[in-house]
Amino acid sequence: MKYKSSVLAGLAGMLAILLFVFFQDSSGMEKVRINEKYYPEYANGKAVGFKTKKVISVSKTAEGNSCAMEFSNGKTLEIDCSRYLDYRVGDTVYIEYKGNHVTDIQRKK
């Protein structure tokens, strides 16, 4: 009887740990506001701000120069131009990034 209760307690503990890990918010996404969007207008690795007309350096890709977004957390991160066209300056979004590149962006978490 003691053995069965020990096994049952161990299984209940493992279930509690698995539920904690499953429901824990570990997405690593940060809530920010888009302050500016930069579009490539020059062939020399530069992009121009939509509102501010500020010129910044961006990396080149196989398709051409990258686009970028400036966020309320003070970071200016490069993005895929064709993938994130529907996001506007002033939108509140959740982002995940690695280095200076956005890896994921969502309106809702």
PDB file of C-alpha atoms in Angstrom:
ATOM      1  CA  MET A   1       0.000   0.000   0.000  1.00  0.00           C
ATOM      2  CA  LYS A   2       2.871   2.332   0.805  1.00  0.00           C
ATOM      3  CA  TYR A   3       4.412   1.673  -2.622  1.00  0.00           C
ATOM      4  CA  LYS A   4       1.164   2.542  -4.446  1.00  0.00           C
ATOM      5  CA  SER A   5       0.733   5.820  -2.573  1.00  0.00           C
ATOM      6  CA  SER A   6       4.361   6.775  -3.309  1.00  0.00           C
ATOM      7  CA  VAL A   7       3.887   6.116  -7.018  1.00  0.00           C
ATOM      8  CA  LEU A   8       0.602   8.037  -7.011  1.00  0.00           C
ATOM      9  CA  ALA A   9       2.211  11.000  -5.226  1.00  0.00           C
ATOM     10  CA  GLY A  10       5.122  10.959  -7.713  1.00  0.00           C
ATOM     11  CA  LEU A  11       2.761  10.929 -10.698  1.00  0.00           C
ATOM     12  CA  ALA A  12       0.693  13.756  -9.209  1.00  0.00           C
ATOM     13  CA  GLY A  13       3.878  15.790  -8.716  1.00  0.00           C
ATOM     14  CA  MET A  14       4.986  15.183 -12.293  1.00  0.00           C
ATOM     15  CA  LEU A  15       1.536  16.224 -13.540  1.00  0.00           C
ATOM     16  CA  ALA A  16       1.700  19.437 -11.508  1.00  0.00           C
ATOM     17  CA  ILE A  17       5.143  20.262 -12.941  1.00  0.00           C
ATOM     18  CA  LEU A  18       3.996  19.571 -16.516  1.00  0.00           C
ATOM     19  CA  LEU A  19       0.896  21.742 -16.063  1.00  0.00           C
ATOM     20  CA  PHE A  20       3.020  24.565 -14.633  1.00  0.00           C
ATOM     21  CA  VAL A  21       5.428  24.433 -17.575  1.00  0.00           C
ATOM     22  CA  PHE A  22       2.608  24.192 -20.116  1.00  0.00           C
ATOM     23  CA  PHE A  23       0.635  27.165 -18.790  1.00  0.00           C
ATOM     24  CA  GLN A  24       3.613  29.345 -17.956  1.00  0.00           C
ATOM     25  CA  ASP A  25       4.023  32.391 -20.249  1.00  0.00           C
ATOM     26  CA  SER A  26       7.407  31.562 -21.713  1.00  0.00           C
ATOM     27  CA  SER A  27       6.867  33.087 -25.132  1.00  0.00           C
ATOM     28  CA  GLY A  28       9.570  35.703 -24.609  1.00  0.00           C
ATOM     29  CA  MET A  29       7.519  38.250 -26.513  1.00  0.00           C
ATOM     30  CA  GLU A  30       7.759  41.917 -25.547  1.00  0.00           C
ATOM     31  CA  LYS A  31       4.850  44.358 -25.777  1.00  0.00           C
ATOM     32  CA  VAL A  32       5.915  47.510 -27.664  1.00  0.00           C
ATOM     33  CA  ARG A  33       4.534  50.292 -29.855  1.00  0.00           C
ATOM     34  CA  ILE A  34       5.783  50.920 -33.400  1.00  0.00           C
ATOM     35  CA  ASN A  35       7.290  54.417 -33.503  1.00  0.00           C
ATOM     36  CA  GLU A  36       8.648  54.450 -37.068  1.00  0.00           C
ATOM     37  CA  LYS A  37       8.954  52.261 -40.154  1.00  0.00           C
ATOM     38  CA  TYR A  38      11.958  52.431 -42.479  1.00  0.00           C
ATOM     39  CA  TYR A  39      11.814  51.491 -46.157  1.00  0.00           C
ATOM     40  CA  PRO A  40      14.789  50.959 -48.490  1.00  0.00           C
ATOM     41  CA  GLU A  41      15.041  53.811 -50.967  1.00  0.00           C
ATOM     42  CA  TYR A  42      18.714  53.624 -51.737  1.00  0.00           C
ATOM     43  CA  ALA A  43      20.706  50.784 -53.273  1.00  0.00           C
ATOM     44  CA  ASN A  44      23.601  51.309 -50.863  1.00  0.00           C
ATOM     45  CA  GLY A  45      22.165  49.686 -47.709  1.00  0.00           C
ATOM     46  CA  LYS A  46      20.157  52.670 -46.467  1.00  0.00           C
ATOM     47  CA  ALA A  47      16.491  52.985 -45.505  1.00  0.00           C
ATOM     48  CA  VAL A  48      14.354  56.099 -44.967  1.00  0.00           C
ATOM     49  CA  GLY A  49      11.829  56.665 -42.175  1.00  0.00           C
ATOM     50  CA  PHE A  50       8.199  56.946 -43.237  1.00  0.00           C
ATOM     51  CA  LYS A  51       7.351  59.826 -40.864  1.00  0.00           C
ATOM     52  CA  THR A  52      10.711  61.303 -39.921  1.00  0.00           C
ATOM     53  CA  LYS A  53      12.566  60.867 -43.243  1.00  0.00           C
ATOM     54  CA  LYS A  54      15.565  59.851 -41.106  1.00  0.00           C
ATOM     55  CA  VAL A  55      18.093  57.687 -43.006  1.00  0.00           C
ATOM     56  CA  ILE A  56      19.498  54.565 -41.321  1.00  0.00           C
ATOM     57  CA  SER A  57      21.773  51.719 -42.391  1.00  0.00           C
ATOM     58  CA  VAL A  58      20.224  48.315 -43.046  1.00  0.00           C
ATOM     59  CA  SER A  59      21.650  45.023 -44.224  1.00  0.00           C
ATOM     60  CA  LYS A  60      21.231  43.693 -47.726  1.00  0.00           C
ATOM     61  CA  THR A  61      19.338  40.488 -48.470  1.00  0.00           C
ATOM     62  CA  ALA A  62      18.974  38.400 -51.617  1.00  0.00           C
ATOM     63  CA  GLU A  63      15.838  40.391 -52.446  1.00  0.00           C
ATOM     64  CA  GLY A  64      17.486  43.782 -51.811  1.00  0.00           C
ATOM     65  CA  ASN A  65      17.816  45.980 -48.727  1.00  0.00           C
ATOM     66  CA  SER A  66      15.976  45.174 -45.496  1.00  0.00           C
ATOM     67  CA  CYS A  67      13.206  47.238 -43.961  1.00  0.00           C
ATOM     68  CA  ALA A  68      13.249  48.229 -40.295  1.00  0.00           C
ATOM     69  CA  MET A  69      10.951  49.309 -37.475  1.00  0.00           C
ATOM     70  CA  GLU A  70      11.717  51.510 -34.511  1.00  0.00           C
ATOM     71  CA  PHE A  71       9.921  50.428 -31.323  1.00  0.00           C
ATOM     72  CA  SER A  72       9.013  52.082 -28.035  1.00  0.00           C
ATOM     73  CA  ASN A  73      11.649  49.974 -26.230  1.00  0.00           C
ATOM     74  CA  GLY A  74      14.327  52.065 -27.982  1.00  0.00           C
ATOM     75  CA  LYS A  75      15.336  49.358 -30.456  1.00  0.00           C
ATOM     76  CA  THR A  76      15.386  49.677 -34.230  1.00  0.00           C
ATOM     77  CA  LEU A  77      15.131  46.180 -35.675  1.00  0.00           C
ATOM     78  CA  GLU A  78      15.271  44.897 -39.237  1.00  0.00           C
ATOM     79  CA  ILE A  79      12.237  43.106 -40.649  1.00  0.00           C
ATOM     80  CA  ASP A  80      11.162  41.240 -43.764  1.00  0.00           C
ATOM     81  CA  CYS A  81       9.648  43.969 -45.971  1.00  0.00           C
ATOM     82  CA  SER A  82       7.050  41.784 -47.659  1.00  0.00           C
ATOM     83  CA  ARG A  83       5.926  39.970 -44.504  1.00  0.00           C
ATOM     84  CA  TYR A  84       5.136  42.911 -42.220  1.00  0.00           C
ATOM     85  CA  LEU A  85       3.507  45.480 -44.522  1.00  0.00           C
ATOM     86  CA  ASP A  86       0.194  45.542 -42.642  1.00  0.00           C
ATOM     87  CA  TYR A  87       1.682  46.892 -39.382  1.00  0.00           C
ATOM     88  CA  ARG A  88       1.407  50.666 -38.968  1.00  0.00           C
ATOM     89  CA  VAL A  89       3.195  53.347 -36.980  1.00  0.00           C
ATOM     90  CA  GLY A  90       1.377  53.635 -33.644  1.00  0.00           C
ATOM     91  CA  ASP A  91       0.275  49.976 -33.514  1.00  0.00           C
ATOM     92  CA  THR A  92       0.878  48.150 -30.243  1.00  0.00           C
ATOM     93  CA  VAL A  93       2.392  44.744 -30.983  1.00  0.00           C
ATOM     94  CA  TYR A  94       4.257  41.866 -29.372  1.00  0.00           C
ATOM     95  CA  ILE A  95       7.712  41.195 -30.809  1.00  0.00           C
ATOM     96  CA  GLU A  96      10.364  38.561 -30.474  1.00  0.00           C
ATOM     97  CA  TYR A  97      13.804  39.318 -31.830  1.00  0.00           C
ATOM     98  CA  LYS A  98      17.287  37.923 -32.095  1.00  0.00           C
ATOM     99  CA  GLY A  99      20.170  40.330 -32.547  1.00  0.00           C
ATOM    100  CA  ASN A 100      18.802  43.177 -34.632  1.00  0.00           C
ATOM    101  CA  HIS A 101      16.201  41.134 -36.551  1.00  0.00           C
ATOM    102  CA  VAL A 102      12.534  40.610 -35.680  1.00  0.00           C
ATOM    103  CA  THR A 103      11.816  36.873 -35.605  1.00  0.00           C
ATOM    104  CA  ASP A 104       8.104  37.195 -34.799  1.00  0.00           C
ATOM    105  CA  ILE A 105       5.570  39.991 -34.486  1.00  0.00           C
ATOM    106  CA  GLN A 106       1.919  39.702 -33.450  1.00  0.00           C
ATOM    107  CA  ARG A 107      -0.936  42.029 -32.632  1.00  0.00           C
ATOM    108  CA  LYS A 108      -2.259  39.717 -29.910  1.00  0.00           C
ATOM    109  CA  LYS A 109      -0.332  37.398 -27.667  1.00  0.00           C
TER     110      LYS A 109
END
